[in-house]
Coordinates of C-alpha atoms in Angstrom, one line a residue:
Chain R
X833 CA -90.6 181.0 -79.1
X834 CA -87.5 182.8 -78.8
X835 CA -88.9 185.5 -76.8
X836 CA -90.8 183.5 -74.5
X837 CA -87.6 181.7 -73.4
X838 CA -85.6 185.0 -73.0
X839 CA -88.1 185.6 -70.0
X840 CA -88.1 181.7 -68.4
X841 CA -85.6 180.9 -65.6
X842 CA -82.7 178.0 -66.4
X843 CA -84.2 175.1 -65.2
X844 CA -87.9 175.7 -67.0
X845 CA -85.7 176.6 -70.5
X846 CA -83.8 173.6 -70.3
X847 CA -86.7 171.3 -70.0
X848 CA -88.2 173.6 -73.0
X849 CA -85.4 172.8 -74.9
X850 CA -85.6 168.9 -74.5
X851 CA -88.9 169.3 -76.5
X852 CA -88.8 168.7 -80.6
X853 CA -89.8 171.1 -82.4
X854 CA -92.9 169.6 -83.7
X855 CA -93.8 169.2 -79.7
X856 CA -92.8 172.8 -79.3
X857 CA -94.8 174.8 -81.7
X858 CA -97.8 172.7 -80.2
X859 CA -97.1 174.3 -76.6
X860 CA -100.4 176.9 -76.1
X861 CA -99.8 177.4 -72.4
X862 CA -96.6 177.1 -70.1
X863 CA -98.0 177.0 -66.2
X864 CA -95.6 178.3 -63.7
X865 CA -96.5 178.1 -60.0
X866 CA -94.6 178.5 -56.7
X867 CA -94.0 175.2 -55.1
X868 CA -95.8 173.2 -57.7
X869 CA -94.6 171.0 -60.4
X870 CA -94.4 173.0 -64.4
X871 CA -97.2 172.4 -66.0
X872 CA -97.0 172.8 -70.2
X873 CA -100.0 172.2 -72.1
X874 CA -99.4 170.6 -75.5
X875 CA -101.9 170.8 -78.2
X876 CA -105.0 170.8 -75.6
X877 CA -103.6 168.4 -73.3
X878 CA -101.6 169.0 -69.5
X879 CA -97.9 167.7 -69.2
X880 CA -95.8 167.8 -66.0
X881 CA -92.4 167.3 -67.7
X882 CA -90.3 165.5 -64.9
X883 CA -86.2 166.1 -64.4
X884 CA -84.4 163.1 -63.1
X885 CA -87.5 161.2 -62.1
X886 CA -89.3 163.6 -60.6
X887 CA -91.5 166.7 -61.2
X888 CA -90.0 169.5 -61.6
X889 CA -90.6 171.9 -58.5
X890 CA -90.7 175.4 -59.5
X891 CA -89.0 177.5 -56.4
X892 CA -89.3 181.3 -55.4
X893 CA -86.0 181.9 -56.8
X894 CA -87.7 181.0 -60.6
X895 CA -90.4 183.1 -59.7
X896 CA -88.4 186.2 -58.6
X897 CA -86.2 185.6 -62.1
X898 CA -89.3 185.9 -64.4
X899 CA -90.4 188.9 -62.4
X900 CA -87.2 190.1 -63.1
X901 CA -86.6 189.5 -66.6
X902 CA -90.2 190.6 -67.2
X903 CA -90.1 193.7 -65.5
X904 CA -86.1 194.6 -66.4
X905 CA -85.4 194.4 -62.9
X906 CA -88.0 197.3 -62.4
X907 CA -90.8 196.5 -60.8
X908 CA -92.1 199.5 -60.7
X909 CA -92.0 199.9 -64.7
X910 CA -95.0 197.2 -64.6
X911 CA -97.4 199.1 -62.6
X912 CA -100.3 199.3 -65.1
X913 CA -99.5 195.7 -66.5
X914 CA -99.9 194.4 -62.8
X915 CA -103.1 196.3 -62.4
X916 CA -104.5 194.5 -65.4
X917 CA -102.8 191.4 -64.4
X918 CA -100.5 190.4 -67.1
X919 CA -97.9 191.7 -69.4
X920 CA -97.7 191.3 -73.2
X921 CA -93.9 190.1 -74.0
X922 CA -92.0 190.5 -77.7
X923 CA -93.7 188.9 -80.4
X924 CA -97.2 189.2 -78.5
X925 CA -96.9 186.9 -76.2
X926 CA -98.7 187.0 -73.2
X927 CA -98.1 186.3 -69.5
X928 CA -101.0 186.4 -67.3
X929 CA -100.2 186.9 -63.9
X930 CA -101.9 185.5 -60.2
X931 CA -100.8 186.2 -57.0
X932 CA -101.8 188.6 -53.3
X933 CA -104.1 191.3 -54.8
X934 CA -103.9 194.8 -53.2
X935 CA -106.6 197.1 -53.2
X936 CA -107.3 200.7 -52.6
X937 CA -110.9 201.8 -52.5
X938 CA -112.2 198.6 -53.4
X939 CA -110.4 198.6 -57.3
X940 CA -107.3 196.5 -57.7
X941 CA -104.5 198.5 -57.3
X942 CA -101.5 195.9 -58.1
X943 CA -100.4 192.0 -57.6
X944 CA -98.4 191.8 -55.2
X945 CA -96.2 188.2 -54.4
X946 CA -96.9 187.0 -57.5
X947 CA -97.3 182.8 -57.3
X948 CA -98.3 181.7 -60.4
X949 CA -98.1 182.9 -64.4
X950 CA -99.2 181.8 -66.9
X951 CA -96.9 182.1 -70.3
X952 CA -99.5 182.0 -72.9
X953 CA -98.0 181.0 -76.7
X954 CA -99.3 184.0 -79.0
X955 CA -100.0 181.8 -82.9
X956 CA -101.0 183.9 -85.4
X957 CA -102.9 181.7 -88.0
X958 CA -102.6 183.9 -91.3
X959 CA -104.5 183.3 -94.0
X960 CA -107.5 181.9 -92.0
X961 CA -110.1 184.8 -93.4
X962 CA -109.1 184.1 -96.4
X963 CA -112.3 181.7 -97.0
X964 CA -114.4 184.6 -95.8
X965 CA -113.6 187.5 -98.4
X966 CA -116.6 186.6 -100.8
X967 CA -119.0 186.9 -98.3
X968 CA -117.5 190.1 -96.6
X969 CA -116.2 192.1 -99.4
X970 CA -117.8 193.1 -102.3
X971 CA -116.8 196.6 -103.6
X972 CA -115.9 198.0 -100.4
X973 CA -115.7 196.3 -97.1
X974 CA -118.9 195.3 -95.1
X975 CA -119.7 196.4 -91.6
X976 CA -119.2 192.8 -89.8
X977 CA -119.8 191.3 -86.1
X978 CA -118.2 188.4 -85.6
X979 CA -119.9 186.3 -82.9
X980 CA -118.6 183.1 -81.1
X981 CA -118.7 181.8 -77.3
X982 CA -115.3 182.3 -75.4
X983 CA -112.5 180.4 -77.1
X984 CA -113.8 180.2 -80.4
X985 CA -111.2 182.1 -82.3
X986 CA -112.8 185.3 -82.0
X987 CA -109.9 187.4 -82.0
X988 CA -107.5 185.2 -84.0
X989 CA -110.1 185.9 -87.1
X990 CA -110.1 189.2 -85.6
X991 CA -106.8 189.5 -86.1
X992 CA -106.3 188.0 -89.4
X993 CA -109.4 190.0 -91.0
X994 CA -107.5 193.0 -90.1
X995 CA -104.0 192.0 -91.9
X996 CA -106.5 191.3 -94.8
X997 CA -107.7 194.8 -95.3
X998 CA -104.4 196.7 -94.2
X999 CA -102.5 194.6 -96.6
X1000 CA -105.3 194.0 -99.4
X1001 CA -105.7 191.4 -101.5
X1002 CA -104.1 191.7 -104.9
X1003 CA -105.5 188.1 -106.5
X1004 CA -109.2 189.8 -105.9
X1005 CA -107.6 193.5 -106.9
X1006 CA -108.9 194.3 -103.1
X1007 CA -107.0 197.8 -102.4
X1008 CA -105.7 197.7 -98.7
X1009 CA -107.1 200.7 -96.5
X1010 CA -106.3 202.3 -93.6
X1011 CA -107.2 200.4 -90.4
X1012 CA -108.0 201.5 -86.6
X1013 CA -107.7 199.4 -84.0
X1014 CA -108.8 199.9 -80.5
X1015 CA -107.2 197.1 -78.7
X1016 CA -108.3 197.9 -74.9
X1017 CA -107.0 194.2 -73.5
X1018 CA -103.8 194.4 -75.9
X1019 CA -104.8 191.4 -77.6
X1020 CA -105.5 192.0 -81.4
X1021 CA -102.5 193.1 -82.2
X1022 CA -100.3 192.6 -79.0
X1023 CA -98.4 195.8 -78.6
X1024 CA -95.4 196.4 -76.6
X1025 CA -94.4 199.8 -76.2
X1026 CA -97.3 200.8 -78.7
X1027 CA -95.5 198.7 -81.5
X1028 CA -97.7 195.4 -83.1
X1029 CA -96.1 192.5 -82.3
X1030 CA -98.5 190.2 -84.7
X1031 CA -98.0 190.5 -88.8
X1032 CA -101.0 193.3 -89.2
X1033 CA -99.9 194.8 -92.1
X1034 CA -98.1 198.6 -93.0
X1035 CA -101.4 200.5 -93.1
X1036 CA -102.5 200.0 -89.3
X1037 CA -102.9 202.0 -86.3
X1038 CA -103.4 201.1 -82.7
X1039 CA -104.6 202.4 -79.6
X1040 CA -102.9 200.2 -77.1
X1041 CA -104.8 199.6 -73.9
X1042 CA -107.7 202.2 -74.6
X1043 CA -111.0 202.0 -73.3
X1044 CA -113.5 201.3 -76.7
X1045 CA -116.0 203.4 -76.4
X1046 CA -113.5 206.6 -76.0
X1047 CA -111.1 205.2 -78.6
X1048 CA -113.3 205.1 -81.5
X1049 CA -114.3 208.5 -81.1
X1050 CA -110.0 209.6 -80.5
X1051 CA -109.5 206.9 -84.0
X1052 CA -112.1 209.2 -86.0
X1053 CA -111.4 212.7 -85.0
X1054 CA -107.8 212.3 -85.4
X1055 CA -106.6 209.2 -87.6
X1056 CA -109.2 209.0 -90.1
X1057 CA -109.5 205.2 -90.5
X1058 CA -111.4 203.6 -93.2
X1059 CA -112.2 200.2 -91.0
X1060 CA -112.1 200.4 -87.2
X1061 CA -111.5 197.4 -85.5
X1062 CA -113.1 196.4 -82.1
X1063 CA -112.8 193.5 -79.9
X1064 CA -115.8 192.4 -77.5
X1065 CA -117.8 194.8 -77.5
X1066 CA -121.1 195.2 -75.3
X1067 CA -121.6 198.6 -73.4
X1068 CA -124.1 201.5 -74.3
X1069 CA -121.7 203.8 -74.7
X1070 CA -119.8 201.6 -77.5
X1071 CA -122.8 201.3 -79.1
X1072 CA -123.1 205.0 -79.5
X1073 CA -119.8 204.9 -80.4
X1074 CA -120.5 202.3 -83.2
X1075 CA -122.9 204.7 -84.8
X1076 CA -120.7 207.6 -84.6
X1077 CA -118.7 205.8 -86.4
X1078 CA -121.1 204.1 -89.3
X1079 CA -122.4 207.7 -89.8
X1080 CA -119.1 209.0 -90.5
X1081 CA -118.3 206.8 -93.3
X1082 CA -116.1 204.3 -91.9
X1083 CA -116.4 200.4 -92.3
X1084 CA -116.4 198.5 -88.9
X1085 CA -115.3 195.0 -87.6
X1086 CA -116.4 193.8 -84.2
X1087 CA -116.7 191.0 -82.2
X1088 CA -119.4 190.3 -79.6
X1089 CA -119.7 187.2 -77.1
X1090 CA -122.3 184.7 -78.0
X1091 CA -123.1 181.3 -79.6
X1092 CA -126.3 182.9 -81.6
X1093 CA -127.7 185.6 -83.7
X1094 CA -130.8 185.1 -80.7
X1095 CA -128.2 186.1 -78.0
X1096 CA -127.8 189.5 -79.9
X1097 CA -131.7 190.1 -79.9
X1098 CA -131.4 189.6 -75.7
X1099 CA -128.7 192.3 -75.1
X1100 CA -130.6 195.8 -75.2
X1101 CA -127.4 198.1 -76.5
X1102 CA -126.4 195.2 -78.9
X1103 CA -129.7 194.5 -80.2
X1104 CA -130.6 198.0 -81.4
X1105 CA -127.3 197.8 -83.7
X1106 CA -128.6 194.5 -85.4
X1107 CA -131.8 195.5 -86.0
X1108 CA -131.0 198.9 -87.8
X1109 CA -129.0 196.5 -89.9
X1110 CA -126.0 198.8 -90.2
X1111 CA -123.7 195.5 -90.0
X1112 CA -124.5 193.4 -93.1
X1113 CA -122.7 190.4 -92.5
X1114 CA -122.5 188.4 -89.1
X1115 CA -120.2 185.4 -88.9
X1116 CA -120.7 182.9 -86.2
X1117 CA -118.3 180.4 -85.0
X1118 CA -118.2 177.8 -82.8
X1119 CA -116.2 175.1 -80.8
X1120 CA -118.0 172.3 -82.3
X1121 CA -114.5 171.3 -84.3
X1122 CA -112.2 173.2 -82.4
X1123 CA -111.2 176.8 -82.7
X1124 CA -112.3 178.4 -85.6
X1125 CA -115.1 176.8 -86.9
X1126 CA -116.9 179.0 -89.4
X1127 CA -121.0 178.1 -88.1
X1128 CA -122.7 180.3 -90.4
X1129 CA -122.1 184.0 -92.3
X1130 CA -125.5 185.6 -92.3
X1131 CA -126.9 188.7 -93.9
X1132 CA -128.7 191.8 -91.4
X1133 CA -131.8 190.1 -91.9
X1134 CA -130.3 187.3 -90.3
X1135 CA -130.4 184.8 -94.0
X1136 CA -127.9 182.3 -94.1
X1137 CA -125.5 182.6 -96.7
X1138 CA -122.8 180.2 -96.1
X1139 CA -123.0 176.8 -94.2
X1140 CA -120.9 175.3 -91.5
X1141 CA -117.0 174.5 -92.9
X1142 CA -113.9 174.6 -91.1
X1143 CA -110.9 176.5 -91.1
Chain Q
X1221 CA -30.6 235.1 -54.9
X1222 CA -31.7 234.0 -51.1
X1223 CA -35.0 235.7 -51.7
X1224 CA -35.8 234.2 -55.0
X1225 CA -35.4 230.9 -53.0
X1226 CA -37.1 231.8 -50.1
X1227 CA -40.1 232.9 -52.6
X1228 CA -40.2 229.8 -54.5
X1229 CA -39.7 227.4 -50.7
X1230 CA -42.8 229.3 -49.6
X1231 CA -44.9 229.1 -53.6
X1232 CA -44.3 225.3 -53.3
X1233 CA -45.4 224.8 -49.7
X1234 CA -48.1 226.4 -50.8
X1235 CA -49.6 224.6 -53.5
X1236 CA -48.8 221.7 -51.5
X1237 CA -51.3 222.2 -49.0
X1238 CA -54.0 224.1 -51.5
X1239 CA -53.9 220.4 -52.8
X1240 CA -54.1 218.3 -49.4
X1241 CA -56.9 220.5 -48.6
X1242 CA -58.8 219.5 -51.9
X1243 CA -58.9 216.0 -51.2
X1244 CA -61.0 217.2 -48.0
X1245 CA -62.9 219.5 -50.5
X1246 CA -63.7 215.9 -52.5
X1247 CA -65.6 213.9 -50.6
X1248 CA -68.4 217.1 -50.5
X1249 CA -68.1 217.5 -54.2
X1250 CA -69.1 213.9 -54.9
X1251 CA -71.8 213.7 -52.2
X1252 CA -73.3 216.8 -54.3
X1253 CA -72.9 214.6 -57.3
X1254 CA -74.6 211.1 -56.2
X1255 CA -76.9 213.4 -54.3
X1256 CA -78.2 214.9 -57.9
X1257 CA -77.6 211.4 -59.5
X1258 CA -80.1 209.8 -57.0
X1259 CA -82.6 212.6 -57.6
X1260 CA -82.7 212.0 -60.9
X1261 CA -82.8 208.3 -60.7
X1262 CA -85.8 209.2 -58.2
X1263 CA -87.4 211.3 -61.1
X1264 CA -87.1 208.9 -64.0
X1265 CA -89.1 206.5 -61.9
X1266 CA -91.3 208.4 -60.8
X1267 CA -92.1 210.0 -63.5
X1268 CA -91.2 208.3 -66.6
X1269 CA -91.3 204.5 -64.9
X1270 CA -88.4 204.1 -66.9
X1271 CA -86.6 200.8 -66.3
X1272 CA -83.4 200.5 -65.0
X1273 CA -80.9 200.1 -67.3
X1274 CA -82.2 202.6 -69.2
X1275 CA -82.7 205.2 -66.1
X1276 CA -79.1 204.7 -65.2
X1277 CA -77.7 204.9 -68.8
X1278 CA -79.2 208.5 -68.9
X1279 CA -77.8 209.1 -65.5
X1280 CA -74.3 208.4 -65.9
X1281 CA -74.6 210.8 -68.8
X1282 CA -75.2 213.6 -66.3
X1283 CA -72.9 213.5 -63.8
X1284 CA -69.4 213.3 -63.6
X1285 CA -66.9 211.0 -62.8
X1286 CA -66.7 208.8 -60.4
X1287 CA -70.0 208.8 -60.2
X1288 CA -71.0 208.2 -63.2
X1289 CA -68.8 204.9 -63.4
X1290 CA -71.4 202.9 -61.1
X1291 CA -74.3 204.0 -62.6
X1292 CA -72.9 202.9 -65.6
X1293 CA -71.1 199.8 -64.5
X1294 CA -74.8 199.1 -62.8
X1295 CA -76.1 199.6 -66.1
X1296 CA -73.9 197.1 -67.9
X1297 CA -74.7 194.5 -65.4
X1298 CA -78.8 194.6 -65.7
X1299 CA -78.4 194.8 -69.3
X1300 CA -76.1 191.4 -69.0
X1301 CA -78.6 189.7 -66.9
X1302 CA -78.4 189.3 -63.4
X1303 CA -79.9 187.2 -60.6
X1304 CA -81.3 190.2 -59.0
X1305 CA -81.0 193.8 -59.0
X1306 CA -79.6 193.7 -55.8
X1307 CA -76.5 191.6 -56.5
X1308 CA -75.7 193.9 -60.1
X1309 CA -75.7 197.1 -57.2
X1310 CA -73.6 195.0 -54.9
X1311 CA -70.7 194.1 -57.4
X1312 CA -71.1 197.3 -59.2
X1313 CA -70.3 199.2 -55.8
X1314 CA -67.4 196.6 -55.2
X1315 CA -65.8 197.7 -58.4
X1316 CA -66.3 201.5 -57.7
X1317 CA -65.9 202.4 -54.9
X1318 CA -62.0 202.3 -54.2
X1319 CA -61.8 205.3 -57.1
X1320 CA -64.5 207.5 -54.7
X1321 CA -63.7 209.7 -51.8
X1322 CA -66.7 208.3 -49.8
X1323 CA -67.0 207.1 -46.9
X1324 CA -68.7 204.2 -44.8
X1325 CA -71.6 206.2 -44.3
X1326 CA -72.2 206.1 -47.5
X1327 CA -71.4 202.6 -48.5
X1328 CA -74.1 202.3 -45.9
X1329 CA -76.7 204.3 -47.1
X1330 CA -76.2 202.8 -50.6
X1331 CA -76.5 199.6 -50.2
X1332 CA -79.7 199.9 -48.1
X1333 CA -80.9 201.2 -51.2
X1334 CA -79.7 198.9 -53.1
X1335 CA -81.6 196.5 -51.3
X1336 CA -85.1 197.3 -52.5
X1337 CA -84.2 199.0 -55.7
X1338 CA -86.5 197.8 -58.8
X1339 CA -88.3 195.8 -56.5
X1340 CA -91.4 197.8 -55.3
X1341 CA -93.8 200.1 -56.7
X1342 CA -93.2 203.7 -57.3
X1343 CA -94.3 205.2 -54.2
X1344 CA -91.9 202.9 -52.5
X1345 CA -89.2 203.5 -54.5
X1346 CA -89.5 206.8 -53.8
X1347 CA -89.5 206.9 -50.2
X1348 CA -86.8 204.8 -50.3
X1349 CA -84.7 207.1 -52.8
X1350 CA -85.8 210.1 -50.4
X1351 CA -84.4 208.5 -47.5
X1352 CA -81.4 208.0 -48.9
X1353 CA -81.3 211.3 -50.3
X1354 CA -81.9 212.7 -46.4
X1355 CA -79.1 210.3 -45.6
X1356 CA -76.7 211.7 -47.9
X1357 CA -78.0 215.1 -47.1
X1358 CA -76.5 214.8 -43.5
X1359 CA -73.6 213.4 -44.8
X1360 CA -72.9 216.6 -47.1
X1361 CA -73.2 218.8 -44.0
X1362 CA -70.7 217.1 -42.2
X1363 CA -68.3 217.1 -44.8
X1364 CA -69.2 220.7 -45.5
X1365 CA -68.5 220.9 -41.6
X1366 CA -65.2 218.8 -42.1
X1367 CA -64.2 221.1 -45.1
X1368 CA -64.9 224.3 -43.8
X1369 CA -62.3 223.5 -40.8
X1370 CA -59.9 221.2 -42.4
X1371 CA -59.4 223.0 -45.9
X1372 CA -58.8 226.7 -44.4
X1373 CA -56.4 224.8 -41.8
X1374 CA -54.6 223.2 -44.7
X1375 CA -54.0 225.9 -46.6
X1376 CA -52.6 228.0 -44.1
X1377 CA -50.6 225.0 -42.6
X1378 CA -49.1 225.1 -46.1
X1379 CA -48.2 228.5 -46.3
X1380 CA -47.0 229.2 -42.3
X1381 CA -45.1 225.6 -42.6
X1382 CA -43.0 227.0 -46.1
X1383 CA -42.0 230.2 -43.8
X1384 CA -41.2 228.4 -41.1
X1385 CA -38.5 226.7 -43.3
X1386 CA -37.8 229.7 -44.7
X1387 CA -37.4 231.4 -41.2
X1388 CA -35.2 228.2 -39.8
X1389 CA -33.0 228.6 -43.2
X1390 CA -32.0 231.6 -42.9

């Protein structure tokens, strides 16, 4: 939390501060907009936190100081984090970023008069795959594709999985190994200047911002990974990728949007991967309890192994 | 024992104007300086898209004094926090500038910089660092100009003036 107040103006700290610290780790999202009241969402739920009886207005002269502290007074320092339209802070953080978009050649070229942000909390829930090692390790680590609709907890598993294996898991005698990431939307393990900022263990490496398909192929010709790690992927070219990969000996852990094992068999690139049954296990998660809930681990064949539970 | 004094009249009159005709000689010197300064300031974001603080900490490293004192008093204010990077510029210049041998030119030229500085993307921040540079440049040739005529003038002043005196003494 500490970090994300280094980068909010005065007046939205102070009203920060007046929250308990129960109330605080709850914050998920902290909405700042130009001419419009704060908006901090609690555990789910919108606030407008009001200052002497009234909403609290944020003006341009907020706006410019988070722009500010964000960029170090250098705007020009942000160019490839305005591009992609938000900027990871310390401790992984992230702060999305709307506002006039600028063009050239019709790609987006940067944000310029940025009017709203968007201070999104980073929580890292360790010890949440915990439940999962029986069904995903046994004697070495299985190839896995974690599947879940937006907002399931994808990444968060993601993320957790990965600590698992670079840290190992001395109560099981599970060795830690040498993990890749290729974190092309900065979200696994939140890197600024190419350092994690999320508790990932000693044995990882990261390539920050790199397109997937290209980054598993740099992550096995040069840093010999025993598990890569991939967010979301989808394309043709990952796919090859993928196999590249599988054929070279190393373990893999991806995620894929979708709410079923059926959604899989409908996405051509996808579907070829499944059916050669080079990733044994496939976890699915859903919404249905919030975040995180563990539907079903299946096999390649697609036999359930493990029934709904949360975590 | 008059010529040993006449000698030593005309060595000290002399030196005194080889030194008024440095202080002309000054204000060229330390264009040159905040000239290289600002081209490097221009390279490190450019090029490295380093941030501020950082660009002027290696900055004042390079050049020499009294340069080097804004960039680094500049430098201490961004790192302190600031409103803007305008107003860490502005006060850094107020503190500064009575120890430089500039001129309102310059003060001009800088703080038109100053006004868009860390607030635009590269290419802007380029083309306004180049236009300051021209700026400067034209500011260089007239105190070349200015030097050229006024240091020569000086020195000789100093000599001729010492044997005048010595001339009217004995």
């Amino acid at each position: 939390m500490e970090e994300v107040l280094r980068v909010l103006p005065e007046g939205v700290k102070n009203i920060i501060k007046r929250y308990s610290n129960v109330e605080r780790g709850g914050i998920e999202e902290i909405r700042i907009r130009i001419n419009r009241p704060l908006e901090i969402i609690i555990n789910g739920s919108p606030q407008f936190p009001q200052v002497d009886g009234r909403e609290y207005f944020i003006s341009r002269e907020d706006a410019s100081q988070i722009t500010n502290k964000l960029s170090q007074y250098s705007l020009y320092a942000l160019e490839e984090e305005l591009k992609k339209g938000f900027v990871t802070i310390q401790g992984g953080h992230r702060v999305g970023l709307a506002g006039k978009v600028i063009t050239l050649n019709g790609n987006v070229k940067a944000i310029r008069d940025i009017a709203s942000f968007n201070v999104r909390i980073a929580k890292q829930k360790i010890g949440i795959a915990t439940p999962l090692l029986s069904y995903l390790y046994s004697g070495g680590w299985m190839n896995t594709v974690i599947l879940g609709p937006p907002n399931s907890g994808k990444t968060t598993l993601l993320r957790d999985l990965t600590r698992l294996m670079a840290e190992g898991y001395p109560k099981r005698s599970i060795a830690s190994s040498k993990v890749g990431i290729v974190d092309e939307r900065s979200e696994i393990a939140g890197c600024v200047h190419g350092i994690p900022q999320h508790q990932l263990g000693k044995r990882v490496d990261i390539l920050d911002a790199c397109p997937k398909a290209e980054g598993m192929m740099m992550m096995i010709r040069s840093m010999s990974p025993e598990i890569l790690i991939v967010d979301e992927i989808g394309g043709a070219k990952e796919s090859e990728a993928i196999i590249e990969a599988v054929n070279a000996g190393i373990h893999l852990v991806v995620t894929v949007h979708g709410s079923s094992i059926e959604d899989l068999y409908r996405r051509p690139s996808i579907q070829e991967l499944i059916r050669s049954g080079m990733f044994k296990r496939i976890v699915e998660l859903s919404r249905s309890s919030g975040p995180g809930t563990i539907k079903a681990v299946k096999d390649h064949k697609g036999n359930e192994i493990r029934r709904t539970k949360v975590i | 024992m008059k010529l040993l004094g006449a000698i030593l009249i005309v060595l000290a009159s002399t030196w005194a104007g080889v030194e008024w005709s440095r202080t002309v000689s000054e204000r060229s010197r330390q264009l040159r300086m905040l000239k290289s300064a600002l081209q490097s300031l221009e390279a490190e974001i450019v090029y490295g898209m380093t941030p501020l603080s950082v660009a002027c900490g290696h900055i004042c490293r390079q050049v020499g004094h009294p340069v080097s004192w804004f960039f680094d008093s500049f430098r201490k204010k961004l790192e302190e926090g600031h409103s803007t990077a305008y107003d860490a510029w502005m006060k850094s210049m107020d503190e500064v500038w009575k120890y430089t041998a500039f001129k309102s030119e310059e003060k001009e030229i800088m703080k038109q910089l100053g006004a868009t500085i860390g607030q635009q993307d590269r290419e802007h921040e380029q083309k306004q660092l180049q236009l300051a540079l021209i700026h400067l440049e034209r500011e260089e040739q007239e105190a070349r100009n200015n030097q050229m005529k006024y240091e020569k003038m000086f020195k000789s002043l100093g000599f001729l003036g010492g044997v005048l005196l010595v001339i009217l003494l004995i």
